[in-house]
PDB file of C-alpha atoms in Angstrom:
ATOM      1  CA  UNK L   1     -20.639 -23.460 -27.458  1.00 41.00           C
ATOM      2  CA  UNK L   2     -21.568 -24.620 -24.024  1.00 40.00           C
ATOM      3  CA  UNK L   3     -20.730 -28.562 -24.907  1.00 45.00           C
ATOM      4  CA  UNK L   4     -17.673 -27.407 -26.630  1.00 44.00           C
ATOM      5  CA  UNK L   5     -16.540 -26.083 -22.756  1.00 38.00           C
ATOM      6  CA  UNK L   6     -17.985 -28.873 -21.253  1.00 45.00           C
ATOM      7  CA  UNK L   7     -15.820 -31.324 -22.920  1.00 46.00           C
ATOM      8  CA  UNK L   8     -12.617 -29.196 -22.387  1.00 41.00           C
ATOM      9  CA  UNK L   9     -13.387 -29.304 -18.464  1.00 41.00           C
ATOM     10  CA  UNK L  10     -14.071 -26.758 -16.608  1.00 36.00           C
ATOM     11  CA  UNK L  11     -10.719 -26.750 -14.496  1.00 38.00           C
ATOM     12  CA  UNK L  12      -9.656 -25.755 -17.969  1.00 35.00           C
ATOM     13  CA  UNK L  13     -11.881 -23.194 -18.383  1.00 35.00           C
ATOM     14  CA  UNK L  14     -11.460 -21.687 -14.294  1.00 38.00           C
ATOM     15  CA  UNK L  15      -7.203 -21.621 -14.914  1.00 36.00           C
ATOM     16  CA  UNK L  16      -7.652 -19.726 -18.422  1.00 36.00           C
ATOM     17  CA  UNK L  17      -9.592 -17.404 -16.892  1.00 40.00           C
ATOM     18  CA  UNK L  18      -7.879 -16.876 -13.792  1.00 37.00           C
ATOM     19  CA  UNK L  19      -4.661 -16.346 -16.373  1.00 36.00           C
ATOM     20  CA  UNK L  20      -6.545 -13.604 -18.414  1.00 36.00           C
ATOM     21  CA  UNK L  21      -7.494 -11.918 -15.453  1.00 36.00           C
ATOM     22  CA  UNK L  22      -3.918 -11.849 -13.672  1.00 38.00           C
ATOM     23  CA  UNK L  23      -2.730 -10.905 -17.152  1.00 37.00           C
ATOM     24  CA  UNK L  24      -5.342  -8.104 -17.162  1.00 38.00           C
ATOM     25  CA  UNK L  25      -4.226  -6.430 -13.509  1.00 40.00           C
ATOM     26  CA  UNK L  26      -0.416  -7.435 -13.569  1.00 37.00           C
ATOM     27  CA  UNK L  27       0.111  -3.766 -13.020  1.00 43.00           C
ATOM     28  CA  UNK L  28      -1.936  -3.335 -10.168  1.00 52.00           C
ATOM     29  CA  UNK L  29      -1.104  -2.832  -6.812  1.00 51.00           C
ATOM     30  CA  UNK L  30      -3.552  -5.537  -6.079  1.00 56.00           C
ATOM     31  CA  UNK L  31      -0.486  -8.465  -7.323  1.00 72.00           C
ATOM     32  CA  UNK L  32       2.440  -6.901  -5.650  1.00 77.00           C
ATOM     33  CA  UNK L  33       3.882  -9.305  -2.528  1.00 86.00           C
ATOM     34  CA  UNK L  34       4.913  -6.322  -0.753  1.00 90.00           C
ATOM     35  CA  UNK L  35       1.454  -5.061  -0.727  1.00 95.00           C
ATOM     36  CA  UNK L  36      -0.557  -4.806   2.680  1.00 96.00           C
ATOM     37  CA  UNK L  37      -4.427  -6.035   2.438  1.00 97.00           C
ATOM     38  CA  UNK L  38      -6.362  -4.063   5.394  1.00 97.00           C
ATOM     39  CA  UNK L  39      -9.833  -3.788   6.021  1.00 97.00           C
ATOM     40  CA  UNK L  40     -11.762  -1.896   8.122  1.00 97.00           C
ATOM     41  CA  UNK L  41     -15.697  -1.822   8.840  1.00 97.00           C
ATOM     42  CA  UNK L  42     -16.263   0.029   5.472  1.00 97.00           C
ATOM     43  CA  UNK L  43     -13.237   0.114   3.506  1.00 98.00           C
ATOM     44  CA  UNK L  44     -10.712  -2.709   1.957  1.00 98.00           C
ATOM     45  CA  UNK L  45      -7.384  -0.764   1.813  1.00 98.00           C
ATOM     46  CA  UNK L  46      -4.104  -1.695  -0.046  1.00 98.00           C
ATOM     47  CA  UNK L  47      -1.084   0.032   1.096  1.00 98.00           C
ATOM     48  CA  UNK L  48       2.326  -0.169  -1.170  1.00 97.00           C
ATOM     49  CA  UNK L  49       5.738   1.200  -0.524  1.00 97.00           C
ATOM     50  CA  UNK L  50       7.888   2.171  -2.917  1.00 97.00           C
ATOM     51  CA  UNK L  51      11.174   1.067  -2.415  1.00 95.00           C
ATOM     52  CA  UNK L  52       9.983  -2.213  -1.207  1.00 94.00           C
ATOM     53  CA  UNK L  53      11.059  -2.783   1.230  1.00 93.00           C
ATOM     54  CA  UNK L  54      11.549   0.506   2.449  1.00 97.00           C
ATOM     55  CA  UNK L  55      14.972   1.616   3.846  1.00 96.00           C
ATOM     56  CA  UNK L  56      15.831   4.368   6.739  1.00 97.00           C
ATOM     57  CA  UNK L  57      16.607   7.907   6.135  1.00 96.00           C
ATOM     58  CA  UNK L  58      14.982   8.006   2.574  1.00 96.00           C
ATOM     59  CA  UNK L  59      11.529   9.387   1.626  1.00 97.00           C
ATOM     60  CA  UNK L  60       9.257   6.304   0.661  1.00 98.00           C
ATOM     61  CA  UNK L  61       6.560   6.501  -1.345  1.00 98.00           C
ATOM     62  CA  UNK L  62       3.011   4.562  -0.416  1.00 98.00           C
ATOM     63  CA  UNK L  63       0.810   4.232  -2.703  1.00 98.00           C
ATOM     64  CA  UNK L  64      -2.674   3.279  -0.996  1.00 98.00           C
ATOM     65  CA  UNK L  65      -5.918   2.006  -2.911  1.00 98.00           C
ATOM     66  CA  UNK L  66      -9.226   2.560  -1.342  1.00 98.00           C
ATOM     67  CA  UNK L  67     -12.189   0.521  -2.060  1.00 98.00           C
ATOM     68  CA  UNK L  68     -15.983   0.479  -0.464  1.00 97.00           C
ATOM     69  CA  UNK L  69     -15.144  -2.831   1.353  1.00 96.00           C
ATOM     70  CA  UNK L  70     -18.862  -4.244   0.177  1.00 97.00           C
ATOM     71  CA  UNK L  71     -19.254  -2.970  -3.909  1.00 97.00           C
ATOM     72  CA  UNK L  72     -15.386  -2.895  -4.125  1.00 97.00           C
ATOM     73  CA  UNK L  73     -16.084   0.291  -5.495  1.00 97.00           C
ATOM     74  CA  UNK L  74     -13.176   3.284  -5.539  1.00 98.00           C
ATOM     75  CA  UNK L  75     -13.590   5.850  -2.897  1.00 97.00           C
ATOM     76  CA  UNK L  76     -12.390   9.093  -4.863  1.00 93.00           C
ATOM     77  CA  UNK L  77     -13.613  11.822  -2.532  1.00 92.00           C
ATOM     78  CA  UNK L  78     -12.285  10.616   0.964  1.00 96.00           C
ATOM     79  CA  UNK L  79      -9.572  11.828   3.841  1.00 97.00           C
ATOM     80  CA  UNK L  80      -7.016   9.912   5.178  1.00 97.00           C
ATOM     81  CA  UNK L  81      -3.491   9.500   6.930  1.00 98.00           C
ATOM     82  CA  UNK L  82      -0.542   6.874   7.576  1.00 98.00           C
ATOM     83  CA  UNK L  83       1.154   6.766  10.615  1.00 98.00           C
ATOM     84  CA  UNK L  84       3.987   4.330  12.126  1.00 98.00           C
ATOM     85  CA  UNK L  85       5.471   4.176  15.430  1.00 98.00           C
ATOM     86  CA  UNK L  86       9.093   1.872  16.310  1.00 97.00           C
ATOM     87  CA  UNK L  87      10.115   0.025  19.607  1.00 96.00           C
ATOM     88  CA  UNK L  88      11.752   3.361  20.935  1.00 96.00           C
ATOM     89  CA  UNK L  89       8.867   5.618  20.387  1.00 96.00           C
ATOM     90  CA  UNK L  90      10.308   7.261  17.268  1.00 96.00           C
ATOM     91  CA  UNK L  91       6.953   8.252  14.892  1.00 97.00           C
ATOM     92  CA  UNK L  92       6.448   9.439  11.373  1.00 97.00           C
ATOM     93  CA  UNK L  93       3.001   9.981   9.923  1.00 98.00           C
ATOM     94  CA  UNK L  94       1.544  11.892   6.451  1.00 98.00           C
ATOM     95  CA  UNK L  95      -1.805  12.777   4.885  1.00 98.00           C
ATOM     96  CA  UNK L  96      -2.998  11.248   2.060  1.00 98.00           C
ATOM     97  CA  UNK L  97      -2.966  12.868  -1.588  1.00 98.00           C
ATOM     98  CA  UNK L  98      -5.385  11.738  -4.369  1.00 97.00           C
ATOM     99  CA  UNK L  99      -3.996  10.468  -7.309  1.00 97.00           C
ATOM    100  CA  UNK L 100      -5.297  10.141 -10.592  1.00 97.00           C
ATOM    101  CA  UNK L 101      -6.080   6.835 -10.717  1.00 97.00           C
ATOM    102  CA  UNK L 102      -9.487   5.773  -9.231  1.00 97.00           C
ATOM    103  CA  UNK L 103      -9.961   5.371  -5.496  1.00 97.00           C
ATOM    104  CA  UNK L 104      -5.952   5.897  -5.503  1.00 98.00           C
ATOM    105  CA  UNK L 105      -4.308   8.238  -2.841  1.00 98.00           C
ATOM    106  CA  UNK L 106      -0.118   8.953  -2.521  1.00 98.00           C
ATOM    107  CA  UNK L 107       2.414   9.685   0.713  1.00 98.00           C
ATOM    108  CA  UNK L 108       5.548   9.688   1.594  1.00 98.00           C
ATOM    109  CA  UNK L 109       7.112   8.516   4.606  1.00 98.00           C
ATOM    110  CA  UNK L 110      10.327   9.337   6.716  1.00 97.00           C
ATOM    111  CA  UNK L 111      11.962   6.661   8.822  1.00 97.00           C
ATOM    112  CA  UNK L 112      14.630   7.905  11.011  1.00 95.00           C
ATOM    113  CA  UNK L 113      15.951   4.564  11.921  1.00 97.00           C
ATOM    114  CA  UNK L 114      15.956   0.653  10.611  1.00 97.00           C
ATOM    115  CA  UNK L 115      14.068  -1.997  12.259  1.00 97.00           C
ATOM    116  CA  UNK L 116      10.375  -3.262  12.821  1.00 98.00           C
ATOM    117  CA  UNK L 117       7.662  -0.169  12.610  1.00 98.00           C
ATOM    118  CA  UNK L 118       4.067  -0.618  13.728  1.00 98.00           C
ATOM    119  CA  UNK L 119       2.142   0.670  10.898  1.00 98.00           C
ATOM    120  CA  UNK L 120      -1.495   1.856  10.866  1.00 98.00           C
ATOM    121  CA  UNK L 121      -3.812   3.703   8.519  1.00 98.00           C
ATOM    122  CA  UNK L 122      -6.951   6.171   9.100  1.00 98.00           C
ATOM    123  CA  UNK L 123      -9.694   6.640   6.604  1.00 98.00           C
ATOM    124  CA  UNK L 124     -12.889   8.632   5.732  1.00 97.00           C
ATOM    125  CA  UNK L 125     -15.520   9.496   3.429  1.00 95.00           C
ATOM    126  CA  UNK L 126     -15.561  13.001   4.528  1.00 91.00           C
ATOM    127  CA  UNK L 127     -14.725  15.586   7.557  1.00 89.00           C
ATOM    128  CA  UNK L 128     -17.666  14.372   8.894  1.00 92.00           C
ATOM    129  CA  UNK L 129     -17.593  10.868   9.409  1.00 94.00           C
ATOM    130  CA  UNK L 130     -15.188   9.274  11.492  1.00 96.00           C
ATOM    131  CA  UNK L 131     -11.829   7.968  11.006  1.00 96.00           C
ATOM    132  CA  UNK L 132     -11.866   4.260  10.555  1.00 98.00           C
ATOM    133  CA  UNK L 133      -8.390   2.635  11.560  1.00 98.00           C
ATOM    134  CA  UNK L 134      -6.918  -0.582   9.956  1.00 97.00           C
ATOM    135  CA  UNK L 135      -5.593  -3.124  12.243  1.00 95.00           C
ATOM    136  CA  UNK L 136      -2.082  -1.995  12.670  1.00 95.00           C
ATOM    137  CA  UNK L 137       1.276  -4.530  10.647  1.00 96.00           C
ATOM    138  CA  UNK L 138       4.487  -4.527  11.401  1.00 96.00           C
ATOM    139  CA  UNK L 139       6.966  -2.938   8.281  1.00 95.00           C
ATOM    140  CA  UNK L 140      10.684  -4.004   8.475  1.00 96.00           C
ATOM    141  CA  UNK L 141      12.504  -0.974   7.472  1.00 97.00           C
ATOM    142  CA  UNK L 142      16.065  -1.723   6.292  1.00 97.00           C
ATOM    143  CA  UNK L 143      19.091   0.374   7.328  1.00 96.00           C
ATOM    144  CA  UNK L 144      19.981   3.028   5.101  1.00 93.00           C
ATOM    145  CA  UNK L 145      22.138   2.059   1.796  1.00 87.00           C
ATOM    146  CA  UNK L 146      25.449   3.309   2.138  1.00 78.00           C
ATOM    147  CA  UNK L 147      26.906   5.856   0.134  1.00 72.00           C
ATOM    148  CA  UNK L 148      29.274   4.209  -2.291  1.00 63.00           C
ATOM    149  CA  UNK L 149      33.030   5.290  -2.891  1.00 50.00           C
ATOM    150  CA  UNK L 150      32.934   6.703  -6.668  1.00 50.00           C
ATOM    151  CA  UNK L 151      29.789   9.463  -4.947  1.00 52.00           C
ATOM    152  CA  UNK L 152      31.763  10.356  -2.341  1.00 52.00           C
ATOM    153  CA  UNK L 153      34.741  11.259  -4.416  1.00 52.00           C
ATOM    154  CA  UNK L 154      32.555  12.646  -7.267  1.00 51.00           C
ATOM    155  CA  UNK L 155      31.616  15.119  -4.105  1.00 54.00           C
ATOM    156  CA  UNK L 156      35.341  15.663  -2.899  1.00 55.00           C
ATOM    157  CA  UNK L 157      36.039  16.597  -6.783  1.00 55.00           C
ATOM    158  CA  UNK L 158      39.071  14.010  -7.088  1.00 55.00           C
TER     159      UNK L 158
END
């Protein structure tokens, strides 16, 4: 078998199984472009909105994947919260829920106003270890979708 794969080349062999794996995890957080990579001295942390990108004055949904930064492996059992602050001092911030999905936690979000948010994260193992914070990203929140003309007349019953 080996010669077989050495005569098909092994760039060959490295881009069909760099397919099968992207094929394998297309639903993952991991491949979305909205998704924010963080580490911090223990954990590798991937935080997703949903909307993407996330707009003002509706709940958003994060979805945020915890991993032991060394084994990669899911941290199940831990604590940990989301917090954002904007250029005029306006802050939102949540707790983390587990989800079912390994090493997978939920929030939800709040943002009063559009514009650029500082974002940050805090996790832990357990109540007794320390929080260990993420190096903070800037979110763009977009300005909040207007309602249209057939809802608002739906609502005035014409």
């Amino acid at each position: 078998m080996w010669p077989r794969l050495a005569g098909l080349g092994w760039a060959l062999v490295a881009t069909l199984g760099a397919v099968s794996l992207q094929a394998c995890g297309s639903s993952d957080v991991a491949n979305d472009p909205n998704t924010q990579r963080l580490w911090t001295d223990d954990f590798y942390i991937r935080v997703t909105p949903n909307p993407a990108p996330p707009r003002a004055l509706e709940q958003i949904e994060y979805t945020v994947v915890v991993q032991d930064k060394k084994t990669r492996q899911p941290i199940d059992i831990g604590e940990g919260r989301i917090f954002a602050t904007n250029e005029d001092r306006k802050n939102t911030d949540n707790g983390f829920e587990k989800a079912p999905e390994p090493g997978t936690y939920r929030t939800k979000l709040f943002f009063a106003v559009a514009g650029p948010w500082a974002m940050g994260v805090q996790f832990r193992r357990n109540s007794g270890e320390k929080l260990q914070r993420t190096n903070d990203w800037m979110q763009e929140v977009m300005p909040a979708t207007e309602p249209s003309q057939d809802a608002s007349k739906a609502r005035s019953g014409q």
